[in-house]
CSV table of C-alpha atoms in Angstrom, one decimal:
chain,number,residue,atom,x,y,z
A,4,MET,CA,-26.3,-35.1,-20.9
A,5,ARG,CA,-23.1,-36.2,-19.7
A,6,ALA,CA,-23.3,-36.4,-15.8
A,7,GLN,CA,-20.3,-34.2,-14.2
A,8,ALA,CA,-19.6,-35.4,-10.7
A,9,VAL,CA,-18.6,-33.0,-7.7
A,10,VAL,CA,-15.3,-33.2,-7.2
A,11,SER,CA,-15.2,-30.9,-3.6
A,12,THR,CA,-11.5,-29.6,-3.1
A,13,THR,CA,-9.7,-31.3,0.1
A,14,ASP,CA,-7.7,-27.9,2.5
A,15,GLN,CA,-4.6,-29.7,1.1
A,16,PHE,CA,-5.8,-29.0,-2.1
A,17,LEU,CA,-5.8,-25.1,-2.1
A,18,ALA,CA,-2.6,-25.0,-0.2
A,19,GLU,CA,-1.3,-26.5,-2.1
A,20,ARG,CA,-2.9,-24.2,-4.7
A,21,ILE,CA,-1.8,-21.5,-2.9
A,22,VAL,CA,1.2,-22.4,-2.5
A,23,GLY,CA,2.9,-23.7,-5.7
A,24,VAL,CA,1.2,-20.9,-7.9
A,25,GLY,CA,-0.2,-17.9,-5.9
A,26,ASP,CA,-4.2,-19.3,-6.2
A,27,GLU,CA,-6.5,-16.3,-5.2
A,28,SER,CA,-9.5,-17.7,-5.9
A,29,ALA,CA,-8.1,-21.7,-4.4
A,30,PHE,CA,-7.2,-19.0,-0.7
A,31,ARG,CA,-10.7,-17.7,-0.7
A,32,GLU,CA,-12.2,-21.0,-0.9
A,33,LEU,CA,-9.3,-22.2,1.9
A,34,TYR,CA,-10.3,-18.5,4.1
A,35,ARG,CA,-14.6,-18.9,3.5
A,36,ARG,CA,-14.3,-22.8,4.8
A,37,HIS,CA,-12.5,-21.2,7.7
A,38,THR,CA,-12.7,-17.9,9.0
A,39,PRO,CA,-15.9,-17.9,10.2
A,40,ARG,CA,-14.6,-20.7,13.1
A,41,LEU,CA,-11.3,-18.8,13.4
A,42,TYR,CA,-13.8,-14.8,14.2
A,43,GLN,CA,-15.2,-16.3,16.8
A,44,PHE,CA,-12.6,-18.6,18.6
A,45,VAL,CA,-10.1,-14.3,18.3
A,46,LEU,CA,-13.9,-13.1,18.7
A,47,ARG,CA,-13.8,-14.0,22.0
A,48,VAL,CA,-10.4,-14.5,23.2
A,49,MET,CA,-10.3,-11.0,22.4
A,50,GLY,CA,-13.3,-10.1,23.9
A,51,GLY,CA,-15.6,-9.6,22.5
A,52,ASP,CA,-13.7,-6.7,20.9
A,53,GLU,CA,-13.8,-6.4,17.1
A,54,LEU,CA,-12.1,-4.6,15.5
A,55,GLU,CA,-8.9,-6.8,17.1
A,56,ALA,CA,-10.0,-9.5,15.9
A,57,GLU,CA,-10.0,-8.3,12.7
A,58,ASP,CA,-7.0,-7.5,13.4
A,59,VAL,CA,-6.0,-10.9,14.8
A,60,VAL,CA,-8.0,-12.4,11.7
A,61,GLN,CA,-5.6,-11.4,9.2
A,62,ASP,CA,-2.7,-11.0,10.8
A,63,THR,CA,-4.0,-15.3,10.9
A,64,TRP,CA,-4.1,-15.6,7.7
A,65,ILE,CA,-0.7,-14.4,6.9
A,66,ARG,CA,2.0,-15.3,8.9
A,67,ALA,CA,-0.7,-18.9,8.0
A,68,SER,CA,0.2,-18.1,4.0
A,69,ARG,CA,4.4,-18.0,4.4
A,70,ASN,CA,4.3,-21.3,6.4
A,71,LEU,CA,1.5,-22.7,4.8
A,72,ALA,CA,4.4,-25.2,2.7
A,73,GLY,CA,6.0,-25.8,5.9
A,74,PHE,CA,2.4,-27.1,7.2
A,75,ARG,CA,2.8,-31.3,7.8
A,76,TRP,CA,-0.9,-32.4,7.1
A,77,GLU,CA,-0.8,-35.0,10.5
A,78,SER,CA,-3.2,-32.6,11.4
A,79,ARG,CA,-6.0,-30.9,11.1
A,80,PHE,CA,-5.8,-27.0,8.5
A,81,GLU,CA,-8.3,-26.3,11.0
A,82,THR,CA,-6.3,-26.7,14.8
A,83,TRP,CA,-3.7,-25.4,13.2
A,84,LEU,CA,-5.1,-22.5,12.1
A,85,THR,CA,-6.2,-21.7,15.8
A,86,GLY,CA,-3.1,-22.7,16.9
A,87,ILE,CA,-1.8,-19.4,15.0
A,88,GLY,CA,-4.8,-17.3,16.5
A,89,LEU,CA,-4.8,-18.0,20.0
A,90,ASN,CA,-0.7,-17.0,20.0
A,91,LEU,CA,-1.2,-13.9,17.9
A,92,CYS,CA,-4.7,-13.1,20.4
A,93,ARG,CA,-1.9,-13.4,23.1
A,94,ASN,CA,0.6,-11.9,22.3
A,95,ARG,CA,-0.9,-8.4,21.1
A,96,LEU,CA,-2.9,-8.9,24.1
A,97,ARG,CA,0.4,-8.8,25.7
A,98,SER,CA,1.8,-6.4,24.4
A,99,SER,CA,-0.7,-4.1,25.2
A,100,GLY,CA,-0.4,-5.3,28.9
A,101,ARG,CA,-3.8,-7.0,28.7
A,102,TRP,CA,-2.5,-10.6,29.6
A,103,THR,CA,-2.1,-10.9,33.6
A,104,ASP,CA,-2.5,-14.4,35.3
A,105,LEU,CA,-4.3,-13.1,38.3
A,106,PRO,CA,-4.3,-14.9,42.1
A,107,GLU,CA,-6.8,-16.0,43.7
A,108,GLY,CA,-7.7,-13.3,45.9
A,109,SER,CA,-7.9,-10.6,42.5
A,110,LEU,CA,-11.0,-11.9,41.3
A,111,GLY,CA,-13.1,-10.0,43.8
A,112,THR,CA,-12.0,-7.1,41.5
A,113,VAL,CA,-14.1,-9.0,38.0
A,114,ARG,CA,-18.0,-7.1,38.4
A,115,PRO,CA,-21.0,-6.6,35.8
A,116,ASP,CA,-21.8,-3.4,35.7
A,117,PRO,CA,-24.3,-2.4,38.7
A,118,ARG,CA,-27.0,-1.2,36.0
A,119,GLU,CA,-26.5,-4.8,35.8
A,120,SER,CA,-28.8,-7.1,37.3
A,121,ARG,CA,-27.6,-10.3,34.7
A,122,ILE,CA,-25.6,-9.8,31.9
A,123,ASP,CA,-25.6,-13.3,30.0
A,124,LEU,CA,-22.8,-15.6,29.4
A,125,GLU,CA,-21.1,-13.5,26.1
A,126,ARG,CA,-20.4,-11.0,28.4
A,127,ALA,CA,-19.6,-12.4,31.0
A,128,ILE,CA,-16.9,-14.5,29.3
A,129,SER,CA,-16.6,-11.4,27.9
A,130,LEU,CA,-15.2,-9.2,31.4
A,131,LEU,CA,-12.7,-12.2,32.1
A,132,PRO,CA,-9.6,-11.8,32.3
A,133,PRO,CA,-7.7,-12.6,29.4
A,134,GLY,CA,-6.0,-15.6,31.0
A,135,PHE,CA,-8.8,-16.8,32.7
A,136,ARG,CA,-10.9,-15.5,29.5
A,137,THR,CA,-9.1,-17.7,27.1
A,138,VAL,CA,-8.8,-21.2,29.1
A,139,LEU,CA,-12.4,-21.2,29.0
A,140,VAL,CA,-12.9,-21.1,26.5
A,141,LEU,CA,-10.7,-23.6,24.9
A,142,HIS,CA,-11.3,-25.5,27.5
A,143,ASP,CA,-15.1,-25.5,27.8
A,144,ILE,CA,-16.5,-24.6,24.3
A,145,GLU,CA,-13.8,-24.9,22.3
A,146,GLY,CA,-12.9,-28.5,23.7
A,147,PHE,CA,-9.9,-28.9,23.8
A,148,LYS,CA,-7.8,-30.7,26.3
A,149,HIS,CA,-5.2,-29.1,29.4
A,150,ALA,CA,-2.8,-31.2,28.2
A,151,GLU,CA,-3.9,-29.1,24.9
A,152,ILE,CA,-3.9,-25.6,27.1
A,153,ALA,CA,-1.0,-26.4,28.9
A,154,GLU,CA,1.3,-27.0,25.7
A,155,ARG,CA,-0.3,-24.0,23.3
A,156,LEU,CA,0.1,-21.6,26.3
A,157,GLY,CA,2.9,-22.8,27.5
A,158,VAL,CA,2.0,-23.8,31.3
A,159,THR,CA,1.7,-26.8,33.1
A,160,GLU,CA,-2.0,-28.4,33.0
A,161,GLY,CA,-1.8,-27.4,37.1
A,162,THR,CA,-1.3,-24.1,35.9
A,163,SER,CA,-5.0,-25.0,33.8
A,164,LYS,CA,-6.8,-26.7,35.6
A,165,SER,CA,-6.3,-23.5,38.5
A,166,GLN,CA,-7.2,-21.3,36.1
A,167,LEU,CA,-10.5,-23.2,34.6
A,168,PHE,CA,-11.5,-23.3,38.2
A,169,SER,CA,-10.5,-19.7,38.4
A,170,ALA,CA,-12.3,-18.8,35.0
A,171,ARG,CA,-15.4,-20.2,35.7
A,172,ARG,CA,-15.9,-19.4,39.5
A,173,ALA,CA,-15.7,-15.1,37.7
A,174,MET,CA,-17.9,-16.3,35.2
A,175,ARG,CA,-20.3,-17.1,37.7
A,176,ARG,CA,-20.6,-13.8,39.5
A,177,LEU,CA,-21.2,-12.5,36.3
A,178,LEU,CA,-24.4,-14.4,36.2
A,179,ASP,CA,-25.7,-14.2,39.2
A,180,PRO,CA,-24.1,-11.6,41.5
A,181,ALA,CA,-25.9,-11.7,44.1
A,182,GLY,CA,-26.1,-15.8,44.4
A,183,SER,CA,-22.6,-16.1,44.4
A,184,GLU,CA,-22.6,-13.3,47.5
A,185,ARG,CA,-25.1,-16.2,49.0
A,186,GLY,CA,-22.8,-19.0,48.8
A,187,ASP,CA,-23.6,-20.6,46.6
A,188,VAL,CA,-20.7,-21.1,44.5
A,189,GLN,CA,-18.2,-23.0,46.4
B,9,MET,CA,-10.0,-31.5,21.1
B,10,THR,CA,-12.7,-33.8,22.0
B,11,ASP,CA,-15.6,-32.8,24.1
B,12,HIS,CA,-14.2,-33.7,27.1
B,13,ARG,CA,-15.3,-30.4,28.7
B,14,GLU,CA,-17.3,-33.3,32.0
B,15,HIS,CA,-14.5,-35.3,32.2
B,16,ASP,CA,-11.2,-33.5,32.0
B,17,GLU,CA,-11.2,-31.3,35.2
B,18,GLY,CA,-9.0,-32.9,38.0
B,19,ALA,CA,-10.0,-31.9,41.9
B,20,GLU,CA,-8.8,-28.6,41.8
B,21,SER,CA,-12.4,-28.0,38.8
B,22,LEU,CA,-15.1,-26.4,39.3
B,23,GLU,CA,-18.4,-28.8,37.9
B,24,LEU,CA,-20.4,-27.3,35.5
B,25,THR,CA,-24.4,-28.4,36.2
B,26,SER,CA,-26.3,-29.2,33.3
B,27,SER,CA,-27.6,-25.0,32.4
B,28,GLU,CA,-24.4,-24.3,32.6
B,29,LEU,CA,-23.7,-27.2,30.1
B,30,ALA,CA,-26.1,-26.4,27.9
B,31,ALA,CA,-25.4,-22.6,28.0
B,32,LEU,CA,-21.9,-22.8,26.8
B,33,ALA,CA,-23.0,-25.7,23.8
B,34,ALA,CA,-25.1,-22.7,23.0
B,35,LEU,CA,-22.9,-20.2,21.9
B,36,PRO,CA,-22.6,-19.9,18.5
B,37,ARG,CA,-19.4,-21.5,16.6
B,38,GLU,CA,-18.9,-19.2,14.5
B,39,ARG,CA,-19.4,-15.8,13.0
B,40,ASP,CA,-19.2,-14.0,9.9
B,41,PRO,CA,-16.3,-11.0,9.8
B,42,GLY,CA,-17.6,-9.4,6.2
B,43,GLN,CA,-17.0,-9.2,2.7
B,44,LEU,CA,-14.4,-6.2,4.0
B,45,LEU,CA,-11.5,-8.3,6.0
B,46,GLU,CA,-12.2,-10.5,3.1
B,47,GLU,CA,-10.6,-8.4,1.0
B,48,ARG,CA,-8.5,-6.4,2.7
B,49,THR,CA,-7.0,-10.0,3.8
B,50,VAL,CA,-6.6,-10.5,-0.2
B,51,ARG,CA,-5.1,-7.5,-0.8
B,52,ALA,CA,-2.3,-7.8,1.8
B,53,LEU,CA,-1.3,-11.0,0.5
B,54,ARG,CA,-1.3,-10.1,-2.9
B,55,GLU,CA,0.9,-7.0,-1.6
B,56,GLU,CA,3.6,-9.7,0.1
B,57,GLY,CA,3.9,-11.1,-3.2
B,58,LEU,CA,1.3,-14.6,-0.8
B,59,ILE,CA,-0.8,-14.6,-3.7
B,60,ALA,CA,-1.0,-13.3,-7.6
B,61,SER,CA,-3.5,-11.3,-8.8
B,62,LEU,CA,-7.0,-12.6,-9.8
B,63,ALA,CA,-7.9,-9.9,-13.0
B,64,GLY,CA,-11.2,-9.5,-13.6
B,65,SER,CA,-12.8,-11.9,-10.2
B,66,SER,CA,-13.5,-11.1,-7.1
B,67,GLY,CA,-13.7,-14.8,-6.0
B,68,ARG,CA,-15.1,-17.5,-7.2
B,69,ALA,CA,-14.4,-21.7,-6.1
B,70,VAL,CA,-10.8,-22.1,-7.6
B,71,PRO,CA,-12.0,-25.8,-10.4
B,72,ALA,CA,-12.8,-28.9,-8.9
B,73,THR,CA,-10.4,-30.8,-11.1
B,74,GLY,CA,-7.3,-27.0,-9.5
B,75,VAL,CA,-6.4,-27.4,-14.3
B,76,GLY,CA,-6.5,-24.1,-16.3
B,77,SER,CA,-5.7,-21.7,-13.6
B,78,ARG,CA,-4.8,-18.2,-15.6
B,79,HIS,CA,-3.1,-17.3,-12.1
B,80,ARG,CA,0.7,-16.5,-11.9
B,81,PRO,CA,3.8,-16.7,-10.2
B,82,TRP,CA,4.6,-13.9,-7.8
B,83,TRP,CA,8.2,-14.3,-9.4
B,84,ARG,CA,6.7,-14.5,-13.0
B,85,SER,CA,4.9,-11.3,-12.3
B,86,ALA,CA,8.2,-10.0,-10.6
B,87,ALA,CA,10.2,-10.1,-14.0
B,88,ALA,CA,7.6,-8.7,-15.6
B,89,ILE,CA,7.8,-5.2,-14.2
B,90,ALA,CA,11.6,-5.6,-13.9
B,91,ALA,CA,11.4,-6.5,-18.1
B,92,GLY,CA,9.4,-3.5,-18.3
B,93,ILE,CA,11.8,-1.3,-16.1
B,94,ALA,CA,14.5,-2.3,-18.1
B,95,LEU,CA,12.2,-1.4,-21.2
B,96,PHE,CA,10.9,2.1,-20.3
B,97,ALA,CA,15.0,2.8,-19.2
B,98,GLY,CA,15.9,1.3,-23.5
B,99,GLY,CA,13.5,3.5,-24.7
B,100,LEU,CA,14.2,7.0,-21.8
B,101,SER,CA,18.1,6.7,-22.9
B,102,LEU,CA,17.2,6.2,-26.6
B,103,GLY,CA,15.1,9.5,-27.0
B,104,GLN,CA,18.0,11.1,-24.7
B,105,VAL,CA,21.0,10.5,-27.6
B,106,LEU,CA,18.1,11.1,-30.2
B,107,GLY,CA,17.1,13.8,-28.8
B,108,ALA,CA,20.8,15.5,-27.8
B,109,ARG,CA,21.6,14.7,-32.1
B,110,GLN,CA,18.2,16.8,-33.2
B,111,THR,CA,18.8,19.3,-30.9
B,112,VAL,CA,22.1,19.6,-32.8
B,113,ASP,CA,21.3,19.7,-36.0
B,114,ALA,CA,18.5,22.5,-35.9
B,115,PHE,CA,21.0,24.4,-33.1
B,116,GLN,CA,23.2,24.2,-36.8
B,117,THR,CA,19.5,24.6,-38.8
B,118,VAL,CA,19.4,28.0,-37.0
B,119,PHE,CA,22.8,29.7,-37.4
B,120,GLU,CA,22.7,28.6,-40.8
B,121,GLU,CA,18.8,30.2,-40.8
B,122,GLY,CA,20.6,33.7,-38.7
B,123,ASP,CA,22.9,34.2,-41.7
B,124,ALA,CA,20.3,34.5,-43.8
B,125,LEU,CA,18.1,37.4,-42.6
B,126,LEU,CA,21.7,38.2,-40.5
B,127,ALA,CA,21.4,39.6,-45.0
B,128,ALA,CA,17.9,39.9,-45.7
B,129,ARG,CA,17.7,42.6,-42.4
B,130,VAL,CA,21.3,44.7,-44.1
B,131,GLN,CA,18.7,44.2,-47.1
B,132,ARG,CA,15.9,45.9,-45.5
B,133,THR,CA,17.8,48.8,-43.8
B,134,GLY,CA,19.4,49.4,-46.4
B,135,SER,CA,16.6,49.8,-48.9
B,136,ASP,CA,15.0,51.9,-46.0
B,137,TYR,CA,18.1,54.1,-45.9
B,138,VAL,CA,17.7,55.0,-48.9
B,139,ALA,CA,13.9,55.4,-49.3
B,140,ALA,CA,14.9,58.0,-46.6
B,141,LEU,CA,16.6,60.0,-48.7
B,142,ALA,CA,14.7,59.9,-51.8
B,143,ALA,CA,12.0,61.1,-50.0
B,144,LEU,CA,14.2,63.7,-48.2
B,145,SER,CA,15.5,65.4,-51.7
B,146,GLY,CA,11.6,65.2,-53.3
B,147,ASN,CA,12.1,62.1,-55.5
B,148,ASP,CA,8.9,60.4,-54.5
B,149,GLY,CA,6.4,64.0,-55.3
B,150,SER,CA,7.0,64.9,-50.9
B,151,ALA,CA,7.4,68.2,-49.0
B,152,VAL,CA,11.2,69.1,-48.0
B,153,PRO,CA,10.6,72.1,-46.2
B,154,ASP,CA,14.4,71.9,-45.0
B,155,THR,CA,16.8,68.9,-44.9
B,156,SER,CA,20.0,70.0,-44.3
B,157,GLN,CA,19.8,68.2,-41.0
B,158,ALA,CA,18.4,65.1,-42.9
B,159,LEU,CA,22.0,66.0,-44.7
B,160,GLU,CA,23.6,65.5,-41.9
B,161,VAL,CA,22.1,63.0,-40.5
B,162,ALA,CA,22.6,60.5,-44.0
B,163,LEU,CA,26.4,61.1,-44.0
B,164,THR,CA,27.0,60.1,-41.0
B,165,ALA,CA,24.6,56.8,-40.7
B,166,LEU,CA,26.3,56.2,-44.2
B,167,TRP,CA,29.1,57.3,-43.1
B,168,ALA,CA,29.0,55.1,-39.8
B,169,ALA,CA,27.9,52.1,-42.7
B,170,ALA,CA,31.4,52.2,-44.2
B,171,ASN,CA,32.7,51.4,-40.8
B,172,GLN,CA,30.6,48.8,-40.3
B,173,ILE,CA,31.9,47.5,-43.5
B,174,VAL,CA,35.8,47.8,-43.3
B,175,LEU,CA,35.3,45.7,-40.4
B,176,LEU,CA,33.3,43.2,-41.3
B,177,ALA,CA,36.0,43.2,-45.1
B,178,PRO,CA,39.3,44.8,-43.7
B,179,ASP,CA,40.8,44.8,-48.0
B,180,ASP,CA,37.4,45.6,-49.8
B,181,PRO,CA,38.4,48.8,-51.4
B,182,LEU,CA,34.5,50.7,-51.7
B,183,ALA,CA,34.5,51.1,-48.0
B,184,ALA,CA,37.3,52.7,-48.0
B,185,ARG,CA,37.1,54.8,-50.5
B,186,ILE,CA,34.5,56.5,-49.1
B,187,LEU,CA,35.9,56.8,-45.4
B,188,GLN,CA,38.4,58.5,-46.8
B,189,GLY,CA,36.0,60.8,-48.5
B,190,PHE,CA,34.8,61.1,-45.5
B,191,GLU,CA,37.9,62.0,-43.7
B,192,ALA,CA,38.7,64.1,-47.0
B,193,LYS,CA,35.3,65.8,-46.0
B,194,ALA,CA,36.4,66.6,-42.5
B,195,GLN,CA,40.3,67.8,-42.8
B,196,GLU,CA,38.9,70.4,-45.3
B,197,SER,CA,36.0,71.4,-42.9
B,198,GLY,CA,36.2,70.1,-39.5
B,199,ASP,CA,33.0,68.7,-38.8
B,200,TYR,CA,33.9,64.8,-40.0
B,201,GLY,CA,37.9,63.1,-38.3
B,202,SER,CA,38.8,60.7,-36.3
B,203,ASP,CA,38.6,62.9,-32.3
B,204,ASN,CA,35.5,63.6,-33.5
B,205,LEU,CA,33.1,61.8,-34.5
B,206,LEU,CA,29.0,61.8,-34.4
B,207,LEU,CA,28.2,59.2,-33.3
B,208,VAL,CA,25.2,57.6,-34.4
B,209,GLU,CA,22.9,55.0,-32.9
B,210,PHE,CA,20.9,52.7,-35.2
């Protein structure tokens, strides 16, 4: 019995198969590798709307496949894919008038449903205004630096930091309205 | 992209508590959107020509060696479809030409058969005419109470037939003599003539 070496396929190899011969099985492999993470990210940025998140994920793969031949592999494929997904999320939120960079004073409008005495973290994030939510997801969950966020969103680092500050404060209000009223939050 | 949530916040940031950091870290990083989205995405890519169709399979992993793929690039599929359309169009044109030729032949055959049919029809009606006259004369054994009206109809039919034969063959002497006999009879009795022909429709 002859032993066979299992050679794992790299993202680049799969991408070259897709670009070179339109290999469907290579695409499926690449899709299955990266979609669960992409979908979770997009779902959070879109505020938990599953149907919209699915549309964005599909569009992300279509756009990525169109531009796959031009990808230089100087960064991770996953990061590149997330960037495409983020842009599509922003475009979708903007086109529907939901992407607004809210001023500080408007944070008072971010309130949980009065029937919900306490909500979980995931729901609190979904209730944040899209601009704040995106920065918080990128920084506090995905681990991007402010410089990277600023580059991706086309804003200054200062704006990114300011938005994160506002996002965290709003999130705390949502998670513990009573504590916020007592002045626990800075 | 590194984890720097506690150190990259700047003076404007709001520090996260340890419990908040733990809660954020515990959030799931992955979620399966389901098989339907994969199929939908694959179909969309196929329609865009970005991937080729994988016949008889649904998502088998690509071989590690990457050798032996059964897929064709999109342009080959497009070329195959174009060739198929050209072949179909060529076949259609050829069929139309052959069909037209067959139609002409078929019409020719019908016309040729039409002459024979007309002759057969004349023969059949002529036979019926003679048979009816035979019955009229009693040669077939049947009883004939009054023959005058039937005789008039028979002569009129004969006269009309002679007129048609003269039209078909103006130089035919027999038809001309038949008509001359009718004219002589008409002049004698005043019943037949060019001015008061009895028209009988058959």
